[in-house]
XYZ file of C-alpha atoms in Angstrom:
601
model
C 95.450 39.752 -58.102
C 92.108 39.518 -59.866
C 90.288 36.206 -59.832
C 88.241 36.776 -62.990
C 89.593 37.660 -66.375
C 89.052 40.936 -68.165
C 91.222 40.703 -71.263
C 92.272 38.234 -73.898
C 95.524 39.044 -75.691
C 96.562 37.696 -79.058
C 99.206 39.223 -81.317
C 99.478 42.260 -79.032
C 95.745 42.954 -79.349
C 93.371 43.209 -76.384
C 89.746 42.121 -76.427
C 87.444 43.262 -73.638
C 85.653 40.345 -71.939
C 82.291 40.842 -70.326
C 82.134 39.291 -66.844
C 79.497 36.537 -66.447
C 77.034 38.825 -64.710
C 77.074 41.124 -67.754
C 76.719 38.589 -70.538
C 75.615 39.834 -73.968
C 71.921 40.420 -74.573
C 71.982 37.783 -77.264
C 74.397 35.317 -78.794
C 74.985 35.683 -82.503
C 74.908 32.583 -84.669
C 77.874 31.830 -86.838
C 77.419 31.638 -90.533
C 79.247 28.302 -90.605
C 80.724 25.555 -88.447
C 83.188 26.739 -85.779
C 85.778 24.137 -86.764
C 86.092 25.885 -90.105
C 86.709 29.193 -88.347
C 89.272 28.024 -85.761
C 90.893 25.224 -87.762
C 94.567 24.770 -86.874
C 95.085 28.325 -85.691
C 96.565 29.427 -82.381
C 93.142 30.668 -81.320
C 91.554 28.551 -78.612
C 88.153 26.975 -79.162
C 85.940 24.831 -76.957
C 83.973 21.830 -78.102
C 81.089 20.839 -75.857
C 79.557 17.380 -75.564
C 76.481 16.517 -73.517
C 76.147 12.766 -73.085
C 78.687 12.268 -75.894
C 76.685 14.402 -78.376
C 78.350 17.591 -79.604
C 76.445 20.858 -79.354
C 77.132 24.531 -80.097
C 78.880 23.896 -83.402
C 77.227 26.960 -84.911
C 76.137 29.037 -81.918
C 78.290 31.046 -79.556
C 78.955 30.264 -75.919
C 80.626 31.799 -72.892
C 82.268 29.582 -70.295
C 83.798 30.035 -66.854
C 85.472 27.028 -65.221
C 86.933 27.164 -61.689
C 89.354 24.528 -60.378
C 91.000 24.556 -56.954
C 92.875 21.995 -54.874
C 90.706 20.074 -52.409
C 87.517 21.848 -53.489
C 84.556 21.062 -55.695
C 85.221 22.410 -59.201
C 82.430 24.435 -60.803
C 81.495 25.762 -64.225
C 78.992 28.198 -65.709
C 78.036 27.992 -69.383
C 76.052 30.757 -71.097
C 74.543 29.801 -74.434
C 71.870 30.505 -77.034
C 68.438 28.922 -76.264
C 67.910 28.439 -80.005
C 70.576 25.722 -79.912
C 67.922 23.473 -78.355
C 64.862 24.969 -80.001
C 64.024 26.995 -76.911
C 62.281 29.965 -78.518
C 59.369 32.233 -77.721
C 56.886 29.574 -78.807
C 58.121 26.844 -76.460
C 57.424 26.358 -72.781
C 60.248 27.256 -70.393
C 63.093 24.713 -70.531
C 60.867 22.391 -72.533
C 63.750 20.801 -74.424
C 66.708 21.369 -72.100
C 65.319 20.210 -68.759
C 66.251 16.641 -69.734
C 69.931 17.626 -69.581
C 69.755 18.068 -65.805
C 72.153 15.613 -64.158
C 73.778 14.674 -67.465
C 77.493 14.427 -68.210
C 79.041 17.387 -70.010
C 82.538 17.579 -71.489
C 84.505 20.691 -72.427
C 87.311 20.049 -74.891
C 89.734 22.961 -75.112
C 91.429 22.946 -78.527
C 94.353 24.821 -80.041
C 96.346 24.287 -83.236
C 93.731 21.727 -84.272
C 94.512 19.473 -81.290
C 93.042 18.802 -77.863
C 94.809 20.895 -75.243
C 92.827 19.793 -72.189
C 89.495 18.239 -71.230
C 87.092 18.788 -68.382
C 84.174 16.441 -67.778
C 81.523 17.475 -65.313
C 77.872 17.067 -64.422
C 75.108 19.581 -65.099
C 73.513 20.373 -61.745
C 71.424 23.429 -62.637
C 69.705 24.776 -65.747
C 68.172 28.217 -65.813
C 66.529 30.417 -68.400
C 66.634 34.050 -67.301
C 64.647 36.563 -69.277
C 65.733 40.186 -69.401
C 64.075 42.904 -71.443
C 62.124 40.312 -73.383
C 65.153 38.210 -74.336
C 65.581 34.637 -73.131
C 68.980 33.230 -72.288
C 70.106 29.754 -71.291
C 72.572 29.018 -68.492
C 74.039 25.634 -67.533
C 75.791 25.340 -64.184
C 77.538 22.321 -62.821
C 80.446 20.741 -61.043
C 83.029 18.025 -61.351
C 81.762 14.440 -60.898
C 82.772 14.754 -57.240
C 79.243 16.054 -56.666
C 78.142 12.394 -56.737
C 79.956 11.958 -53.423
C 77.728 14.620 -51.872
C 74.788 12.224 -51.635
C 74.403 12.459 -47.851
C 76.041 12.271 -44.447
C 77.833 9.055 -43.553
C 79.224 7.475 -40.375
C 81.719 4.607 -40.465
C 85.144 3.598 -39.235
C 88.250 1.969 -40.668
C 90.772 -0.028 -38.653
C 94.388 -0.718 -39.623
C 93.982 0.464 -43.217
C 96.111 2.700 -45.421
C 94.879 5.944 -46.921
C 94.673 4.240 -50.296
C 92.562 1.385 -48.898
C 90.254 3.804 -47.116
C 89.660 5.918 -50.221
C 89.129 2.841 -52.394
C 86.426 1.707 -49.985
C 84.781 5.143 -49.980
C 84.605 5.438 -53.786
C 83.632 1.798 -54.397
C 79.874 2.472 -54.971
C 80.418 5.236 -57.539
C 80.561 4.791 -61.342
C 84.108 4.161 -62.497
C 83.649 6.013 -65.791
C 83.083 9.254 -63.885
C 85.076 8.555 -60.728
C 88.467 7.469 -62.033
C 90.941 7.846 -59.153
C 94.731 7.938 -59.076
C 95.772 7.315 -55.459
C 99.440 7.569 -54.484
C 99.728 9.354 -51.128
C 102.979 10.198 -49.374
C 101.695 8.543 -46.216
C 101.918 4.791 -46.733
C 101.572 3.569 -43.129
C 98.473 1.843 -41.866
C 96.248 4.064 -39.770
C 95.135 2.473 -36.519
C 91.625 3.900 -36.412
C 90.013 6.353 -38.830
C 86.461 7.675 -38.544
C 84.102 9.297 -41.009
C 81.457 10.945 -38.851
C 78.407 12.799 -40.158
C 80.143 13.932 -43.329
C 79.638 13.264 -47.019
C 82.108 11.035 -48.821
C 83.577 14.065 -50.582
C 83.963 15.958 -47.307
C 85.658 12.919 -45.796
C 88.224 12.606 -48.605
C 88.840 16.364 -48.431
C 89.291 15.966 -44.686
C 91.869 13.204 -45.160
C 93.686 15.385 -47.691
C 93.794 18.324 -45.301
C 94.622 16.277 -42.229
C 97.521 14.293 -43.684
C 98.839 16.959 -46.048
C 98.045 15.149 -49.290
C 97.165 16.847 -52.580
C 93.626 16.153 -53.801
C 92.190 17.549 -57.030
C 90.376 16.740 -60.257
C 92.377 17.480 -63.399
C 89.311 17.337 -65.612
C 89.597 13.648 -66.431
C 90.884 11.971 -63.283
C 90.769 12.497 -59.528
C 94.249 12.629 -58.030
C 95.050 11.937 -54.382
C 98.771 12.379 -54.699
C 101.616 14.887 -54.531
C 103.028 13.466 -57.732
C 101.974 13.695 -61.343
C 100.728 16.564 -63.448
C 102.178 17.553 -66.772
C 104.793 20.280 -67.191
C 103.723 23.271 -69.291
C 106.287 25.887 -70.312
C 105.086 29.483 -70.218
C 106.975 32.461 -71.617
C 106.108 36.034 -70.743
C 104.728 37.820 -73.766
C 103.796 34.566 -75.480
C 101.772 32.321 -73.149
C 101.831 34.412 -69.997
C 101.249 38.021 -69.022
C 100.194 39.984 -65.945
C 102.125 37.911 -63.406
C 102.961 38.529 -59.750
C 105.546 36.719 -57.606
C 104.948 36.828 -53.841
C 107.341 36.012 -51.004
C 106.182 35.834 -47.397
C 107.419 34.875 -43.961
C 105.933 32.865 -41.117
C 107.228 31.167 -37.936
C 109.120 27.937 -38.566
C 109.964 26.768 -35.052
C 107.520 24.942 -32.781
C 107.224 21.860 -30.632
C 104.453 19.432 -29.734
C 103.959 17.713 -26.403
C 101.594 14.847 -25.639
C 100.905 12.221 -22.980
C 101.195 8.590 -24.066
C 99.038 6.389 -21.797
C 100.423 3.133 -23.238
C 103.998 4.134 -22.418
C 103.115 6.262 -19.372
C 105.340 9.027 -20.649
C 105.241 12.556 -22.014
C 106.547 13.038 -25.551
C 108.003 16.372 -26.634
C 109.192 16.841 -30.209
C 110.918 19.949 -31.491
C 110.673 20.988 -35.147
C 114.276 22.188 -35.036
C 115.403 18.564 -34.877
C 113.424 17.587 -37.974
C 115.536 17.630 -41.129
C 114.434 17.153 -44.714
C 115.622 18.226 -48.135
C 115.170 21.983 -48.629
C 113.399 23.462 -51.623
C 115.481 24.101 -54.716
C 113.485 27.261 -55.420
C 115.801 30.234 -54.643
C 112.871 32.479 -53.720
C 111.673 29.824 -51.295
C 115.150 29.479 -49.797
C 115.373 33.235 -49.282
C 111.950 33.499 -47.624
C 112.703 30.530 -45.379
C 116.033 31.981 -44.288
C 114.475 35.305 -43.294
C 111.586 33.555 -41.534
C 114.039 31.721 -39.301
C 115.944 34.920 -38.546
C 112.832 36.871 -37.630
C 111.069 34.222 -35.539
C 113.577 32.707 -33.102
C 111.317 31.448 -30.294
C 110.045 27.856 -30.057
C 106.439 27.904 -28.794
C 105.008 24.693 -27.374
C 101.501 23.405 -28.110
C 99.582 20.383 -26.894
C 99.102 17.519 -29.333
C 95.787 16.420 -27.837
C 93.804 14.964 -30.693
C 94.866 11.341 -30.993
C 94.994 8.041 -29.107
C 98.715 7.878 -30.038
C 98.472 4.260 -31.120
C 101.912 4.619 -32.715
C 103.376 6.602 -29.839
C 106.126 9.137 -30.514
C 106.303 8.144 -34.192
C 102.881 9.665 -34.812
C 103.866 12.989 -33.263
C 107.144 12.942 -35.171
C 105.282 12.557 -38.468
C 102.909 15.384 -37.554
C 105.818 17.673 -36.722
C 107.481 16.851 -40.047
C 104.300 17.523 -42.043
C 103.567 20.770 -40.210
C 107.132 21.930 -40.824
C 106.838 21.267 -44.561
C 103.521 23.088 -44.698
C 104.974 26.181 -43.013
C 107.601 26.368 -45.735
C 104.951 27.331 -48.287
C 106.230 30.905 -48.465
C 106.256 31.618 -52.207
C 103.295 32.062 -54.545
C 102.979 33.067 -58.145
C 99.810 34.459 -59.708
C 99.558 34.924 -63.436
C 97.268 35.290 -66.415
C 97.894 32.960 -69.342
C 96.412 32.077 -72.709
C 97.639 28.475 -72.681
C 94.657 26.071 -72.472
C 96.862 23.111 -71.517
C 97.059 24.275 -67.904
C 95.051 22.369 -65.317
C 94.993 22.358 -61.544
C 97.777 20.078 -60.301
C 99.951 20.693 -63.374
C 103.420 22.264 -63.271
C 103.894 25.689 -64.844
C 107.530 26.249 -65.853
C 107.693 30.019 -66.093
C 110.149 32.246 -67.927
C 109.987 36.025 -67.890
C 111.424 38.598 -70.259
C 114.446 40.470 -68.867
C 116.349 41.631 -71.976
C 119.480 42.840 -70.161
C 119.903 39.940 -67.743
C 123.579 39.327 -66.951
C 123.342 35.519 -67.148
C 120.509 34.756 -69.573
C 121.633 36.816 -72.538
C 118.615 35.969 -74.677
C 116.358 37.657 -72.106
C 114.386 34.469 -71.340
C 114.898 34.204 -67.569
C 113.460 31.190 -65.691
C 111.745 31.951 -62.395
C 111.331 28.263 -61.478
C 108.403 25.845 -61.777
C 105.147 25.993 -59.845
C 102.410 23.503 -59.083
C 99.034 25.031 -59.929
C 96.795 25.124 -56.851
C 93.959 27.139 -58.372
C 92.955 28.109 -61.904
C 90.001 29.896 -63.485
C 89.384 29.408 -67.213
C 87.240 31.866 -69.173
C 86.242 31.559 -72.794
C 83.826 33.318 -75.106
C 83.389 32.847 -78.841
C 84.548 35.975 -80.583
C 86.411 37.191 -77.509
C 88.926 34.442 -76.786
C 90.364 32.386 -73.958
C 92.474 33.083 -70.898
C 93.128 31.628 -67.483
C 94.188 33.040 -64.145
C 96.172 30.710 -61.914
C 97.974 30.513 -58.584
C 100.975 28.251 -58.036
C 103.457 27.207 -55.360
C 107.003 25.823 -55.816
C 106.749 22.403 -57.433
C 108.770 20.637 -54.718
C 106.322 21.577 -51.959
C 105.076 18.067 -51.137
C 102.648 19.314 -48.476
C 99.854 21.628 -49.651
C 99.299 24.975 -47.933
C 95.901 23.882 -46.594
C 97.366 21.139 -44.347
C 95.844 21.115 -40.868
C 96.533 18.181 -38.557
C 93.530 19.104 -36.436
C 91.093 18.443 -39.264
C 89.505 15.319 -37.856
C 85.908 14.136 -37.556
C 84.160 15.833 -34.645
C 81.803 13.838 -32.416
C 79.797 14.574 -29.289
C 79.144 12.409 -26.222
C 77.202 9.270 -27.150
C 76.321 5.753 -26.028
C 78.087 2.585 -27.114
C 78.050 -1.139 -26.358
C 81.055 -2.942 -24.884
C 82.346 -5.630 -27.268
C 85.542 -6.728 -25.503
C 87.104 -6.196 -22.082
C 90.087 -8.573 -22.201
C 92.726 -5.867 -22.496
C 95.991 -7.480 -23.708
C 97.975 -4.813 -21.838
C 95.908 -5.280 -18.638
C 95.247 -1.537 -18.436
C 91.518 -1.929 -17.860
C 90.653 -0.782 -21.379
C 87.671 -1.954 -23.425
C 86.535 -1.982 -27.036
C 83.106 -0.587 -27.808
C 80.738 -0.393 -30.737
C 78.720 2.722 -31.509
C 75.287 2.398 -33.074
C 76.622 3.603 -36.434
C 79.245 0.821 -36.437
C 76.784 -2.064 -36.139
C 75.916 -2.285 -39.839
C 79.547 -2.962 -40.767
C 80.237 -4.854 -37.508
C 83.192 -2.585 -36.754
C 84.378 -1.371 -33.366
C 86.806 0.994 -31.687
C 90.368 0.107 -30.744
C 91.180 -0.394 -27.065
C 90.072 2.729 -25.180
C 90.440 3.851 -21.585
C 87.713 3.580 -18.939
C 87.527 6.386 -16.402
C 87.757 4.941 -12.864
C 87.141 6.807 -9.566
C 90.690 5.987 -8.503
C 93.566 4.174 -10.172
C 97.237 3.425 -9.792
C 99.724 0.593 -9.378
C 98.702 -1.467 -6.338
C 95.779 0.800 -5.505
C 92.548 2.237 -6.862
C 89.221 0.806 -7.957
C 88.750 -1.688 -10.752
C 85.204 -1.994 -12.071
C 85.238 -2.538 -15.809
C 81.956 -2.804 -17.706
C 80.868 -6.216 -18.939
C 80.582 -7.241 -22.584
C 77.191 -6.170 -23.902
C 76.742 -3.333 -21.415
C 75.840 0.188 -22.469
C 78.472 2.826 -21.745
C 78.697 6.567 -22.278
C 81.687 7.807 -24.288
C 83.287 11.215 -24.689
C 86.074 12.154 -27.116
C 89.466 13.757 -26.532
C 89.323 17.197 -28.106
C 86.033 16.207 -29.767
C 87.970 13.803 -32.025
C 85.720 10.924 -33.108
C 88.846 8.758 -33.323
C 89.789 9.291 -29.661
C 86.910 8.006 -27.498
C 87.053 7.355 -23.758
C 84.464 5.600 -21.560
C 83.019 7.934 -18.939
C 80.787 5.338 -17.316
C 77.904 2.951 -17.808
C 74.221 3.760 -18.290
C 70.928 1.957 -17.739
C 68.409 1.654 -20.543
C 64.937 0.214 -21.058
C 66.416 -3.242 -21.611
C 68.644 -3.027 -18.536
C 66.536 -1.691 -15.669
C 67.811 -1.605 -12.090
C 65.917 -3.628 -9.478
C 66.822 -1.167 -6.750
C 64.850 1.887 -7.749
C 62.954 3.580 -4.911
C 60.890 6.723 -4.975
C 63.083 8.342 -2.362
C 66.331 7.235 -4.017
C 67.215 5.501 -0.733
C 69.222 2.573 -2.050
C 72.777 2.576 -3.399
C 74.164 -0.725 -4.680
C 77.372 -2.307 -5.901
C 76.593 -5.624 -7.596
C 78.671 -7.835 -9.882
C 77.374 -10.046 -12.676
C 77.390 -13.188 -10.429
C 75.179 -11.558 -7.804
C 77.779 -10.473 -5.248
C 76.467 -7.198 -3.868
C 76.672 -4.499 -1.255
C 73.405 -2.673 -0.577
C 73.344 0.669 1.226
C 69.867 1.649 2.471
C 69.612 5.265 3.552
C 65.996 4.850 4.682
C 67.087 2.220 7.233
C 70.684 3.272 7.655
C 71.555 -0.352 6.949
C 74.251 -2.177 4.974
C 73.844 -5.634 3.455
C 76.690 -7.763 2.096
C 75.472 -10.831 0.213
C 76.770 -13.470 -2.177
C 74.838 -15.792 -4.531
C 75.059 -18.764 -2.088
C 73.056 -16.921 0.560
C 75.892 -15.800 2.810
C 74.885 -12.493 4.376
C 76.188 -9.900 6.750
C 73.531 -7.380 7.678
C 74.096 -4.186 9.616
C 70.516 -3.114 10.340
C 71.221 0.490 11.276
C 69.705 -0.074 14.735
C 72.788 -1.403 16.464
C 72.445 -5.018 15.366
C 74.636 -7.138 13.082
C 73.427 -10.391 11.644
C 75.650 -12.917 9.871
C 74.022 -15.796 7.978
C 75.744 -18.752 6.309
C 73.735 -21.609 4.748
C 76.655 -23.973 5.486
C 79.572 -23.119 7.790
C 80.804 -19.940 9.457
C 84.547 -20.019 10.044
C 86.508 -17.687 12.338
C 90.300 -17.946 12.363
C 92.638 -15.667 14.260
C 95.590 -15.662 16.654
C 93.284 -14.457 19.394
C 89.520 -14.184 19.496
C 87.831 -12.009 22.101
C 84.063 -12.078 22.433
C 82.639 -9.526 24.841
C 79.058 -8.621 25.666
C 77.837 -6.037 28.153
C 74.852 -8.241 28.953
C 74.347 -11.744 27.609
C 75.989 -14.258 25.300
C 73.783 -17.013 23.996
C 74.967 -20.029 21.997
C 72.523 -22.490 20.460
C 73.194 -25.525 18.288
C 70.669 -27.771 16.639
C 72.869 -30.756 17.340
C 76.290 -30.538 19.038
C 78.645 -27.998 20.550
C 82.309 -28.942 20.830
C 84.930 -26.863 22.610
C 88.607 -27.815 22.509
C 91.591 -26.067 24.079
C 95.189 -27.032 23.372
C 96.217 -26.167 26.942
C 93.930 -24.720 29.591
C 90.213 -24.222 29.666
C 89.098 -21.697 32.275
C 85.489 -21.206 33.235
C 84.700 -18.617 35.900
C 81.322 -17.367 37.091
C 79.463 -16.324 40.252
C 77.181 -19.253 39.788
C 77.325 -22.234 37.480
C 74.185 -24.139 36.650
C 74.367 -27.383 34.727
C 71.397 -29.380 33.527
C 71.862 -32.762 31.859
C 68.961 -34.653 30.339
C 70.566 -38.073 30.586
C 74.232 -38.703 31.367
C 77.129 -36.449 32.343
C 80.693 -37.772 31.993
C 83.787 -36.187 33.534
C 87.262 -37.673 33.020
C 90.572 -36.380 34.291
C 93.863 -37.596 35.735
C 93.123 -35.667 38.870
C 89.866 -34.170 40.062
C 90.257 -31.623 42.884
């Protein structure tokens, strides 16, 4: 199916249209005002306003306008430089350069009434000169170009799609950025990230990821599956050169994922998901044959989420993916009806004069939501559009892709909370790009050397510490803490040139120091208690206060000597017997020695 128009048909007559790259060498001026020529006739005309002022009332123009779901709409306008006094005596773009960045409105008219309107912004003005003849070309886009002002990083916690989009569009002018937001997905999203993308790219990403329609109908931005006017089209009157396409694709699949909060594996099969089938008979036929042809159920890993809502999240993804796969029917057609816009519903009837049911020959082939449309118009040549549509009851657009999330690479963050309500050792962190809005991540896992119920290591980072985070599947919404990292503000006191010292130290000062240069180990607490293994065969235990030893039996053995010294007193008490045996016993008493017993032998 061609994507640019070649003919305009009125009253069974065909007018050859020159494609934009072969525009006329000059544009003839009309002898009068165009309104007088078009009047209330069926012929389509286009009124053009730049900053609310009408132009081209007496000079000819050629226009191409492209509109497509979830994409930036564009237009190209070819016109006569004399409209703005741009002639051979003036400097290039002397009078028209001021229109750069200005609002432009195209009003498509038929039968003396407005059929549709498109308001955009002029983003480029050029004046090509060929064979000594100057021409003037305006190019531009929908007002969505304002949301292409630069890359942005931010996060949203526990907000709906509508709330997120309202926050994104808040800085933009309401007269140009009028939004209608009514998504199918109403639930609050636990954690949503815009990462190094423009605001337009982010909204397009949300549309693609959650299977929501997003488009600009010429006057309003729509983030919704609903809405759009119904336009009836009859073959031979408003429509010609049409093509109906049926396709097949696999319908069965299942997702599996690990849920850390529930410590379980979820597996959801699309076969068990039921929803209302399409009423389009062509769609029903294509779906039936797709199921017959593809009878296996392949399994894929749902690995791109923190699963904050558990199995419900996977269930919703399976349902949306299933609806998307049922986009099996497309219609492409060429029409002369200027009412059509992207997002509208085309109710199509074709001419089959001998149809057994529809005796008048006007046979309906169902209604289709327009996903893409290209309008072309030239004074003296006419108007037509080429459009693509899908069955109107397809609530999930064909571009849905659940894996369309913000991609992020490994980066540092600061711990903001470590009091995990589920006692799973998780933390919340704040990335540098979250500080301005004082936002943070949800609870995320910390990788430990070893973990498990009743076993493992438990060393969670402290609040304020710098950690290094990676992301499941590269998803900026699914971070995990790999470990901590020193920085210029947090320098270790144990650095040595030979990297001899390894340390475990808590925030209170409890530490274990391994010294490879000495082969020693030091255990120390903040009070001064120490146990030192010097690596030379000696162990030293120091206690500023009292050293307690408590056991059922205590055996002290030395191959050579045992020496006990006290600054004041030594007391030895035995509950029963006290045995002292030696080859020789020497006693030395400075003053008095007392011995007391019932019997002395």
